Coordinates of C-alpha atoms and ligand atoms in Angstrom, one line a residue:
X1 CA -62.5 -147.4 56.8
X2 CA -59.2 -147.6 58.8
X3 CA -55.8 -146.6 57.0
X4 CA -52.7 -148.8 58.3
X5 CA -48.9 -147.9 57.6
X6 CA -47.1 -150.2 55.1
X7 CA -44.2 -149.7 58.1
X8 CA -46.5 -151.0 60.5
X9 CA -46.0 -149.0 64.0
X10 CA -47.5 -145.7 63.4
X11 CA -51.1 -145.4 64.8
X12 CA -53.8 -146.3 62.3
X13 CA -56.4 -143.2 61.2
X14 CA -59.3 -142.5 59.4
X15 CA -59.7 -141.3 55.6
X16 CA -60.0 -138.0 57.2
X17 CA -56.8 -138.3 59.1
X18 CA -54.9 -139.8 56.5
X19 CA -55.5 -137.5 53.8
X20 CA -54.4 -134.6 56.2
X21 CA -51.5 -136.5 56.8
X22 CA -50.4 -137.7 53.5
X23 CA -46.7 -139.9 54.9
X24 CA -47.3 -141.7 57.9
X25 CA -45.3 -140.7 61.2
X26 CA -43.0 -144.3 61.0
X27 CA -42.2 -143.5 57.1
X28 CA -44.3 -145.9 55.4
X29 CA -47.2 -145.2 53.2
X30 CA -51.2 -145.6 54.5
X31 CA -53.5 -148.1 52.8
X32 CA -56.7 -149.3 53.9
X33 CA -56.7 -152.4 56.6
X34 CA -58.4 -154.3 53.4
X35 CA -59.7 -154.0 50.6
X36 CA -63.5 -153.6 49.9
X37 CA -64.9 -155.3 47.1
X38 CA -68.1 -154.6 44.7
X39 CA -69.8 -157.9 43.5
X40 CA -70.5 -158.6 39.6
X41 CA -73.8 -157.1 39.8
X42 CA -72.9 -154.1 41.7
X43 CA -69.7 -153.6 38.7
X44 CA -72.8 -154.7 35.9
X45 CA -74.6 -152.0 37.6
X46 CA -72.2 -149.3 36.9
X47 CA -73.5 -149.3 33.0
X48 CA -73.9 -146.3 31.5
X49 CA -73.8 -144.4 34.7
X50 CA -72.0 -140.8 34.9
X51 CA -68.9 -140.3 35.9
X52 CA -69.6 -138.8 38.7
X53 CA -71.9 -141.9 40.3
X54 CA -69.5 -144.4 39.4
X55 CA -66.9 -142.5 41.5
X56 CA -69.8 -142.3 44.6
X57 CA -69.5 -146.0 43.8
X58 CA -66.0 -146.7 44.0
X59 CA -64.8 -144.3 46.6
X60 CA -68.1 -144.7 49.1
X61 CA -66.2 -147.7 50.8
X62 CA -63.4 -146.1 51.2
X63 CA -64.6 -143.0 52.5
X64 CA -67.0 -144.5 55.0
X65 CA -67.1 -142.8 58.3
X66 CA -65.3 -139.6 57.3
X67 CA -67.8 -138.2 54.4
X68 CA -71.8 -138.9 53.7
X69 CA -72.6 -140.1 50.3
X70 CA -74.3 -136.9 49.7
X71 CA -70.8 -134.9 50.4
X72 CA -68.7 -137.4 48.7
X73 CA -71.0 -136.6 45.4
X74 CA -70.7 -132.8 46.0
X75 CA -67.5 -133.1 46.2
X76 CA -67.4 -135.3 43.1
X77 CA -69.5 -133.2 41.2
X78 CA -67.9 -129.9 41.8
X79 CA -64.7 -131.4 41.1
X80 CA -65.3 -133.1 37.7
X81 CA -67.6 -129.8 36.5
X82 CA -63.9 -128.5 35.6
X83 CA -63.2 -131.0 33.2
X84 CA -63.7 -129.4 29.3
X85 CA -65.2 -133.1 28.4
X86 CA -68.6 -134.4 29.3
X87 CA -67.4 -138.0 30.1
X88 CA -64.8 -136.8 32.0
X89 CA -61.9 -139.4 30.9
X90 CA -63.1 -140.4 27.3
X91 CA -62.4 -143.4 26.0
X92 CA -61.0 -143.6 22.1
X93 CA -60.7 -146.5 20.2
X94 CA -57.2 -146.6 17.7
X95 CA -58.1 -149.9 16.2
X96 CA -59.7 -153.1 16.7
X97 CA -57.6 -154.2 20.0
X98 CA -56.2 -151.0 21.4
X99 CA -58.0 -147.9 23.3
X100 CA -57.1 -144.6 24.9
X101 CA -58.5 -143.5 27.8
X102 CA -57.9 -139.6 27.7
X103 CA -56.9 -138.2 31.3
X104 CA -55.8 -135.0 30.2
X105 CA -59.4 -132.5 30.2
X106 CA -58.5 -131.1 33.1
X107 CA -57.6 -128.0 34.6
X108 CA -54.1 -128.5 33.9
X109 CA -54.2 -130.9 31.1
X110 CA -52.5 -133.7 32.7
X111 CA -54.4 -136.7 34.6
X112 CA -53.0 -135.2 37.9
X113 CA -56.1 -133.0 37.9
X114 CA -58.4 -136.4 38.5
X115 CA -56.9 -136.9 41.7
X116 CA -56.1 -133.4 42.9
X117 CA -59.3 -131.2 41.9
X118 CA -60.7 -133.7 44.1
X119 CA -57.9 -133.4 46.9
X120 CA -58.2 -129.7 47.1
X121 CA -62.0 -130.1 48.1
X122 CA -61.0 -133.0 50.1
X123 CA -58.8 -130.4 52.6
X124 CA -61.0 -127.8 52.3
X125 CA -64.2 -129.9 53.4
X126 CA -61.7 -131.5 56.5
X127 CA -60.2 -128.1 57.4
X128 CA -64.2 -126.7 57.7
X129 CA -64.6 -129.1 60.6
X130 CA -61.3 -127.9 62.8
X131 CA -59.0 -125.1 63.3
X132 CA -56.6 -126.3 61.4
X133 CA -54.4 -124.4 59.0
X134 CA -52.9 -126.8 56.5
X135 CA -49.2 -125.6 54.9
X136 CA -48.7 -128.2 51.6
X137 CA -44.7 -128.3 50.6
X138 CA -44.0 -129.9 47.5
X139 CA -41.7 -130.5 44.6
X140 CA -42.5 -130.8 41.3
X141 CA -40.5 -131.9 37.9
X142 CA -44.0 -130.3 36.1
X143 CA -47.4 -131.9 35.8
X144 CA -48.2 -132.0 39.6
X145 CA -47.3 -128.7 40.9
X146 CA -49.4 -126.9 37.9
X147 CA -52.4 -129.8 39.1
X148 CA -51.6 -129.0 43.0
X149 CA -51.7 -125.2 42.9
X150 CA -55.0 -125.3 41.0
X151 CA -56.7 -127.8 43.4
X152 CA -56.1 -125.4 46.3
X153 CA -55.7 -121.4 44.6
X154 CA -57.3 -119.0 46.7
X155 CA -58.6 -121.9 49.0
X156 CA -59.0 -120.8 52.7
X157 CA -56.3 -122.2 55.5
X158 CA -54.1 -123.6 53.3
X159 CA -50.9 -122.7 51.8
X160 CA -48.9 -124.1 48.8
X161 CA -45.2 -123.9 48.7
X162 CA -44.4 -125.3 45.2
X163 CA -40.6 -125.6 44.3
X164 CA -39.4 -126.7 40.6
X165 CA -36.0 -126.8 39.6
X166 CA -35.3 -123.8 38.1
X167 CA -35.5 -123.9 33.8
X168 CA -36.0 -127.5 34.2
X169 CA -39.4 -127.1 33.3
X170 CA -41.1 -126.3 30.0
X171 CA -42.4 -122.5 29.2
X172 CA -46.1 -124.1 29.5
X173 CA -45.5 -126.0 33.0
X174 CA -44.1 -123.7 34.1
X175 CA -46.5 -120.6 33.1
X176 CA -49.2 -123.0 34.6
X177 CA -47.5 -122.2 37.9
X178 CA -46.1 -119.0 38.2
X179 CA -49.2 -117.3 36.5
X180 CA -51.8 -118.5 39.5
X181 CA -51.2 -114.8 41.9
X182 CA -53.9 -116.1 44.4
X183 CA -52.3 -114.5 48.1
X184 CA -51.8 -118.6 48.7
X185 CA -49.6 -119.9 46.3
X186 CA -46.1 -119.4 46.5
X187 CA -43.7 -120.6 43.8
X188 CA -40.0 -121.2 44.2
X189 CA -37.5 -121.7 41.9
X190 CA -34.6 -123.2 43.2
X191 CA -30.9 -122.9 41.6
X192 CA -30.8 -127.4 41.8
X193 CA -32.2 -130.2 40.4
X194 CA -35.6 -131.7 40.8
X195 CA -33.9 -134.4 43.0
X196 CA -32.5 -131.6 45.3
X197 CA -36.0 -130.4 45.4
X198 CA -37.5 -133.5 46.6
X199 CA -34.3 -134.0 48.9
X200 CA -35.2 -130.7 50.6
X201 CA -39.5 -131.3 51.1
X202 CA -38.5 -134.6 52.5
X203 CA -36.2 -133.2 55.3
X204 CA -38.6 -130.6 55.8
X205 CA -41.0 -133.3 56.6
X206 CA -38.4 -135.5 59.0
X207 CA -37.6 -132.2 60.1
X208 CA -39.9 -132.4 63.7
X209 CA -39.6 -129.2 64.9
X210 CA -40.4 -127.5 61.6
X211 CA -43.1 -130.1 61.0
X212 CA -44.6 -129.3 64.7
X213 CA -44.6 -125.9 63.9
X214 CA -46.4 -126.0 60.8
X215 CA -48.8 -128.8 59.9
X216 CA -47.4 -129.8 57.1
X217 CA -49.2 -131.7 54.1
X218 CA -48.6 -133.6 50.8
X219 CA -49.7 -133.3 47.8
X220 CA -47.5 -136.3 45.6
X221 CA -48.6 -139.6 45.0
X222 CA -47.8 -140.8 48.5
X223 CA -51.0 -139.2 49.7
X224 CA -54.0 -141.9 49.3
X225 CA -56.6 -140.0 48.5
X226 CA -55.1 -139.2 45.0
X227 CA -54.3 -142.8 44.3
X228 CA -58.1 -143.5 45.8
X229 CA -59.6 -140.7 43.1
X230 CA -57.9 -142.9 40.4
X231 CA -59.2 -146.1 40.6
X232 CA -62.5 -144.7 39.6
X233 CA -61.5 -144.6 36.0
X234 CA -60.1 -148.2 35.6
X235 CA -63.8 -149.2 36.6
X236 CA -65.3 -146.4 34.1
X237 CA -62.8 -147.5 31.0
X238 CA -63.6 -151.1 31.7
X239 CA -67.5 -151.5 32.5
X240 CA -67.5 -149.0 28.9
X241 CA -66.1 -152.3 26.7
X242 CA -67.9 -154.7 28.3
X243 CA -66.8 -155.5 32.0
X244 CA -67.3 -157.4 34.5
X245 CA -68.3 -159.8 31.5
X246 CA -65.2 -159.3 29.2
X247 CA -62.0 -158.9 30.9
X248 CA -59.8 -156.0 30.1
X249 CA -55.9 -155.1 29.8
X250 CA -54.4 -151.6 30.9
X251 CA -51.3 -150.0 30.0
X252 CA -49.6 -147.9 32.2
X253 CA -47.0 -145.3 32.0
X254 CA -45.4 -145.0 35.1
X255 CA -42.9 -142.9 37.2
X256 CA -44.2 -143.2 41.0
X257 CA -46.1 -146.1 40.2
X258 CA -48.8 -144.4 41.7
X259 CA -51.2 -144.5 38.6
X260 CA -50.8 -148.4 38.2
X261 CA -51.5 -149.1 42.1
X262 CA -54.5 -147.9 42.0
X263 CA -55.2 -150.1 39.1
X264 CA -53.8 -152.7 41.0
X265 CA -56.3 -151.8 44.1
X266 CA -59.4 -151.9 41.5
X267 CA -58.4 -155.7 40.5
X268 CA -58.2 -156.5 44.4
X269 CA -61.4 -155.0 44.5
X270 CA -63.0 -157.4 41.7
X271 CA -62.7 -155.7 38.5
X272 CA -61.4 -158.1 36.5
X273 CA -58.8 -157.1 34.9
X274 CA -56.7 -159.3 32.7
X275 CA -53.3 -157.5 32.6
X276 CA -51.8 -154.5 34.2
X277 CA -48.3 -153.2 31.7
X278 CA -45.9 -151.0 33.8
X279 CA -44.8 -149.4 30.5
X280 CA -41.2 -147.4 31.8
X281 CA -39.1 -145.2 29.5
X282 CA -35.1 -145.7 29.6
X283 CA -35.3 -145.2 33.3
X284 CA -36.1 -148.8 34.0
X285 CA -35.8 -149.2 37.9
X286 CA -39.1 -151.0 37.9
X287 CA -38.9 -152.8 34.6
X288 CA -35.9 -154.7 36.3
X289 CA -37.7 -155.1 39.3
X290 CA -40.5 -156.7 37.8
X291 CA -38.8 -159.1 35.9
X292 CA -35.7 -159.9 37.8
X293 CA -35.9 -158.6 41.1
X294 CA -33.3 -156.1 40.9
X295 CA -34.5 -153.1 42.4
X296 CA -31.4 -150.6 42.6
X297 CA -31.3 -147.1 41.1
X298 CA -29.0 -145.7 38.6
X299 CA -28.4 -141.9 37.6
X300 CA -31.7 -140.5 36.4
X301 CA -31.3 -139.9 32.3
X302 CA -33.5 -137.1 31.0
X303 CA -35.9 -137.7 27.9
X304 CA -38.9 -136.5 26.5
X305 CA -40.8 -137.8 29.2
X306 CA -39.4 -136.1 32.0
X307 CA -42.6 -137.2 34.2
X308 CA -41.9 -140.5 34.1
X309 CA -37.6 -140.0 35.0
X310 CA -37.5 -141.3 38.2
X311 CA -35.3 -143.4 40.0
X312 CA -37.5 -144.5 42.9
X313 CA -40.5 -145.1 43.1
X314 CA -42.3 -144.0 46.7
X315 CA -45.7 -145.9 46.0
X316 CA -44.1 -149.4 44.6
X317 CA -43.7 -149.5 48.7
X318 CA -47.4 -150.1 49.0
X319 CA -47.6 -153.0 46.1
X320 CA -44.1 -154.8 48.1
X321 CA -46.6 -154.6 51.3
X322 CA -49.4 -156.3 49.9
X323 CA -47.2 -158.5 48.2
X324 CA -45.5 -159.8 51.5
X325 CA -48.6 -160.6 52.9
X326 CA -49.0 -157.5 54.8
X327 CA -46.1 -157.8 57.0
X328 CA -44.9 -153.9 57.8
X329 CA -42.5 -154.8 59.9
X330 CA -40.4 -156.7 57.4
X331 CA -41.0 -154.2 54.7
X332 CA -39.8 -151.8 57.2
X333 CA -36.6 -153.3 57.1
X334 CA -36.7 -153.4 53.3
X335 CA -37.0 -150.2 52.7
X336 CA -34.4 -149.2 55.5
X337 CA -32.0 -151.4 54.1
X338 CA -33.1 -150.0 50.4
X339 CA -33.1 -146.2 52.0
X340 CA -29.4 -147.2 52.9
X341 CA -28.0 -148.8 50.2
X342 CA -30.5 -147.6 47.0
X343 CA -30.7 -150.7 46.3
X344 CA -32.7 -154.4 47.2
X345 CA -33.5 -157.7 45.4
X346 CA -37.0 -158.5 45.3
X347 CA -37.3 -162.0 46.9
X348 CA -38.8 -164.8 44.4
X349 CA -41.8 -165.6 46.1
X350 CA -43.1 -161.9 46.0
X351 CA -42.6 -161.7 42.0
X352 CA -44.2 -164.8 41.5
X353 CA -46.8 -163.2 43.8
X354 CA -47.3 -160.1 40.8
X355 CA -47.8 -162.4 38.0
X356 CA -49.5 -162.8 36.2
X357 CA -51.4 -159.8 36.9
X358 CA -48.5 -157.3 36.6
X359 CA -46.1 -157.6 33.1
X360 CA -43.7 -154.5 32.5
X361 CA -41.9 -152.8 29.2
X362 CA -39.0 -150.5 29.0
X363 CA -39.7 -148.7 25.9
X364 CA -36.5 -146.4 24.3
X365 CA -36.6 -143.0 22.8
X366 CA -37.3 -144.8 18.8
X367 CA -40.0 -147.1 20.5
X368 CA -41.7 -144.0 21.9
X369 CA -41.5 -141.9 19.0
X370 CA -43.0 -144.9 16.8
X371 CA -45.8 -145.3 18.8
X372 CA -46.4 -141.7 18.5
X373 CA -46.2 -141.8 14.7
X374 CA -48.5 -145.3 14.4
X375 CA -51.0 -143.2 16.5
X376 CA -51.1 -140.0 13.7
X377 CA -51.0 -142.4 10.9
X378 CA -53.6 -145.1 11.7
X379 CA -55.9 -143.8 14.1
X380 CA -55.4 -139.6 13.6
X381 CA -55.0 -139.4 17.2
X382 CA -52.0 -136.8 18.3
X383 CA -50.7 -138.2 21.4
X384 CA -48.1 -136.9 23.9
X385 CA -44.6 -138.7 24.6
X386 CA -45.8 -140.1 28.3
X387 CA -48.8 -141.8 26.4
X388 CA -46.9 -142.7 23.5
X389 CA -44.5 -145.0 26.1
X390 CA -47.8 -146.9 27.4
X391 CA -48.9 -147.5 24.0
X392 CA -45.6 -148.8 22.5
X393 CA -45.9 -151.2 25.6
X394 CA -49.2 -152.4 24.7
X395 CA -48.8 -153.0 21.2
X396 CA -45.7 -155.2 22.8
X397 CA -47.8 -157.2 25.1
X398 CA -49.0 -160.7 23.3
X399 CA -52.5 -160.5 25.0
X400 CA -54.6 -162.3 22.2
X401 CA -58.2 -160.5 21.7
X402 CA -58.1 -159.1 24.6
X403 CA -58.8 -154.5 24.9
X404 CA -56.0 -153.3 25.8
X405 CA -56.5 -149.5 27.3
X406 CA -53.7 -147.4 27.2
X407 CA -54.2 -144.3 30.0
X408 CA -53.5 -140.9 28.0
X409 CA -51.7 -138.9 30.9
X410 CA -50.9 -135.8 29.6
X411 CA -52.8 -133.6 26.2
X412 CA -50.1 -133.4 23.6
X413 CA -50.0 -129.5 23.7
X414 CA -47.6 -129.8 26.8
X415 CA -44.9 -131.6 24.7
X416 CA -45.2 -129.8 21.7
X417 CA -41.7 -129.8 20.7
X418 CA -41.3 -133.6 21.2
X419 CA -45.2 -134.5 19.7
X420 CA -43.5 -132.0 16.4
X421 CA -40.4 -133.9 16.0
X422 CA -41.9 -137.3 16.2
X423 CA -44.9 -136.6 14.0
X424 CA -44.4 -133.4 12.2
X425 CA -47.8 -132.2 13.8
X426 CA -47.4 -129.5 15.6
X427 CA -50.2 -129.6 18.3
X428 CA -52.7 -126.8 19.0
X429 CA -52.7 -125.1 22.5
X430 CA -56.0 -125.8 24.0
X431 CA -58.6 -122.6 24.3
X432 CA -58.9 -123.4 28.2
X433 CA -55.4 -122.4 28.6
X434 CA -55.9 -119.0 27.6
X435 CA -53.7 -115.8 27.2
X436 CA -51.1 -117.9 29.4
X437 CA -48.0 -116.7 27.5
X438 CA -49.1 -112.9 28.1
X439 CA -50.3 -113.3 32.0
X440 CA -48.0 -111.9 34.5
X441 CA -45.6 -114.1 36.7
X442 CA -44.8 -114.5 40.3
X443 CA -42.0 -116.3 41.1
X444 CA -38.7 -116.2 43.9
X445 CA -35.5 -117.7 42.6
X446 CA -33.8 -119.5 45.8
X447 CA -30.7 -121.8 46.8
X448 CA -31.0 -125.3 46.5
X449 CA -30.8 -125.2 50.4
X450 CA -33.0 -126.6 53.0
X451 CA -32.3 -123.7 55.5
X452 CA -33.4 -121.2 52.8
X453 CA -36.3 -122.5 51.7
X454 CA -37.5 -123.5 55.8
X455 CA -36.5 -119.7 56.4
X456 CA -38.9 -118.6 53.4
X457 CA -41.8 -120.7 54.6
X458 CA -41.2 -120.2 58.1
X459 CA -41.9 -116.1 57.1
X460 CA -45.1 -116.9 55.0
X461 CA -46.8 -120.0 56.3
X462 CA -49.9 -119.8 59.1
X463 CA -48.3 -121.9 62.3
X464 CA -50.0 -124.7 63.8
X465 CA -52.9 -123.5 66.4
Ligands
LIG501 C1 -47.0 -138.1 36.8 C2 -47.1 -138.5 35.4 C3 -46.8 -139.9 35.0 C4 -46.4 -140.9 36.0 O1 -47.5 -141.2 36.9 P1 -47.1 -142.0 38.3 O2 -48.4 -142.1 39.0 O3 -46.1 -141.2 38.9 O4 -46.6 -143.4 37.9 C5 -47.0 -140.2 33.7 N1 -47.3 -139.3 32.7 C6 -47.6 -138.0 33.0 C7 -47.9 -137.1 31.9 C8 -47.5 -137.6 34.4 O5 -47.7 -136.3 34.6

């Protein structure tokens, strides 16, 4: 399979090239030239098979040409061996319409570790075949530098440079981190925001001396191969009540809007799939989008869901792309105009284009903590704020019989204090995180500047060959 910019003018690659790459070189995002499909009888077929062979399944196609079968299902299996449940992404039912599907039995309890125990393999196995020396930057509000540094800890030829705003985070996240001490994994706090964080990965990345010097990767949602590693579950969840026979809804919660794309990519590729909710929390950006076109970003307001407060979102790019037929070069000058001004309307015909496939929900702080609370009461399920915002949307949505699947991002243990006040429960710490609060940490406090933090890589990282 051949990966294509949403930009349009840098060169196209293969799986293997663009999940070394992560951002493509004229800013846009890579996507496949099309999408494959699996007929009804090939999704029928995916009954009652493991996790693991329904991912062969899914990913094989888009995969092709850079990984055999039999190394796509090592990969798979070694990958998904770390998960604490046998199913992998379990499916609970709360009552006669609504389900959760449970991402969070990871490594890192959140359903980052889907995608990135798979990515870490994925750069290992790519790195094997060159002498390439990978150096991953990336900033983090939480769930997906803990995810990142355990996909690649103590792997060979890459480094991790992790950066989190510094007490921003929780105590748990940020344990999660700063307790990994394999020689790899650096984490930096930095005296800023997380915004300033991201501000400073991404002019590392423009940056193309510093970039030619290092080979710099990603590890955030703009790197396909995560988003590819997550359309595997919309298939399991579905085929489990009853597809390609019944159709299904999902509900999202969504910061990146990485999660729902690749929901998005398993409709294109024929899973039908009724309805896909963009459930946002106060920070609406694509709740107005989707329903009046007006994509412009406000300050970011901090809640309980801090995951989900962002302002824009990097991989709504790839839905615009698809949803102006494909044409990069006019999303290019979308999202330069966008990049310029923080702001663009959606034109008419490409809304029209979403629906009705794509509905959205901006649910407040009381709607997420009722949700929460319905959850404890009626179905004794303790769920954490993120999944409490998808399943105040769903229970909003006027689907008539149809399932509606909320995705369960993140176990309830990481949001203690938020799960306590809304339900009085006080969650349990799972037995797979350990003696975390006693473990040492290893951490260097830095200026929110990019000069420092390019002068601390610059003295750590392996340069290019
Ligand atoms: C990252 C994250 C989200 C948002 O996912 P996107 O792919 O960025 O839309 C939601 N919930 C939790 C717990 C997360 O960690």
């Amino acid at each position: 399979m051949d990966y294509i910019s949403t930009r349009g003018s840098a060169p196209a690659l293969d799986f293997e090239g663009a999940t070394l790459a992560g951002l493509a070189k004229d800013g846009g995002l890579y996507v496949p030239r099309s999408w494959p499909t699996l007929s009804r009888d090939e999704i029928a077929g995916l009954a009652g098979k493991s996790y693991v062979e329904t991912a062969v399944t899914v990913m094989r196609p888009f995969v092709a040409g850079s990984l055999s079968d039999a190394e796509l299902r090592e990969l798979c299996t070694q990958a998904y061996g770390n998960f604490s449940h046998d199913a992998v992404t379990p499916l609970v039912q709360l009552d006669h319409q609504h389900w959760m599907l449970e991402l969070f039995h990871g490594p890192t309890l959140a359903f980052k570790d889907v995608a990135l125990q798979l990515l870490g393999l994925l750069f290992e196995k790519f790195l094997s075949r060159s002498d390439k020396h990978l150096t991953i930057v990336g900033a983090t509000s939480g769930d997906t530098g803990s995810a990142a540094i355990d996909g690649v800890a103590g792997r060979e030829k890459i480094d991790i440079f992790m950066l989190h705003p510094l007490g921003r985070v929780s105590d748990v996240q940020r344990r999660q981190m700063t307790t990994v001490l394999a020689p790899n994994v650096y984490n930096i706090a930095i005296e800023g925001s997380f915004d300033d964080a991201q501000a400073i990965v991404k002019s590392l990345f423009n940056d193309r001396d510093f970039n030619g010097r290092f080979t710099l990767s990603a590890v955030n949602s703009i790197n396909w191969a995560r988003l590819m590693a997550q359309v595997v579950y919309y298939f399991y969840a579905a085929v489990r009540l009853g597809a390609p026979e019944r159709k299904v809804a999902f509900s999202v919660p969504t910061g990146n809007f990485g999660d729902v794309f690749a929901g998005y990519v398993a409709e294109r590729m024929g899973l039908p799939i009724e309805r896909l909710i963009v459930a946002t929390n106060v920070n609406d950006i694509l709740h107005r989008a989707l329903t009046n076109g007006d994509y412009s970003t406000g300050t970011v307001t901090a809640t309980a869901t801090p995951s989900m407060d962002i302002q824009a979102s990097s991989n709504f790019e790839r839905l615009l792309f698809d949803l102006s037929g494909r044409d990069g070069a006019a999303l290019a000058g979308m999202m330069a105009g966008f990049e310029s001004t923080k702001a663009m309307t959606i034109p008419a015909d490409m809304l029209a284009a979403s629906r009705p496939l794509i509905s959205s929900a901006r649910i407040d702080p009381d709607g997420m903590a009722l949700a929460m609370r319905w959850a404890y009461e009626r179905a004794a399920q303790v769920i954490d704020p993120h999944s409490a915002i998808g399943l105040a949307a769903a229970r909003e949505a006027d689907l008539g019989e149809t399932p509606i699947i909320t995705l369960a991002t993140a176990h309830a243990a990481k949001f203690r204090d938020a799960v306590e006040r809304a339900t009085g429960a006080r969650p349990a710490m799972p037995a797979r995180l350990g003696n975390l609060f006693e473990r040492e940490e290893r951490y260097d406090t830095l200026p929110a500047t990019k000069e420092a933090i390019a002068a601390y890589v610059a003295e750590r990282a392996t340069p290019a060959a």
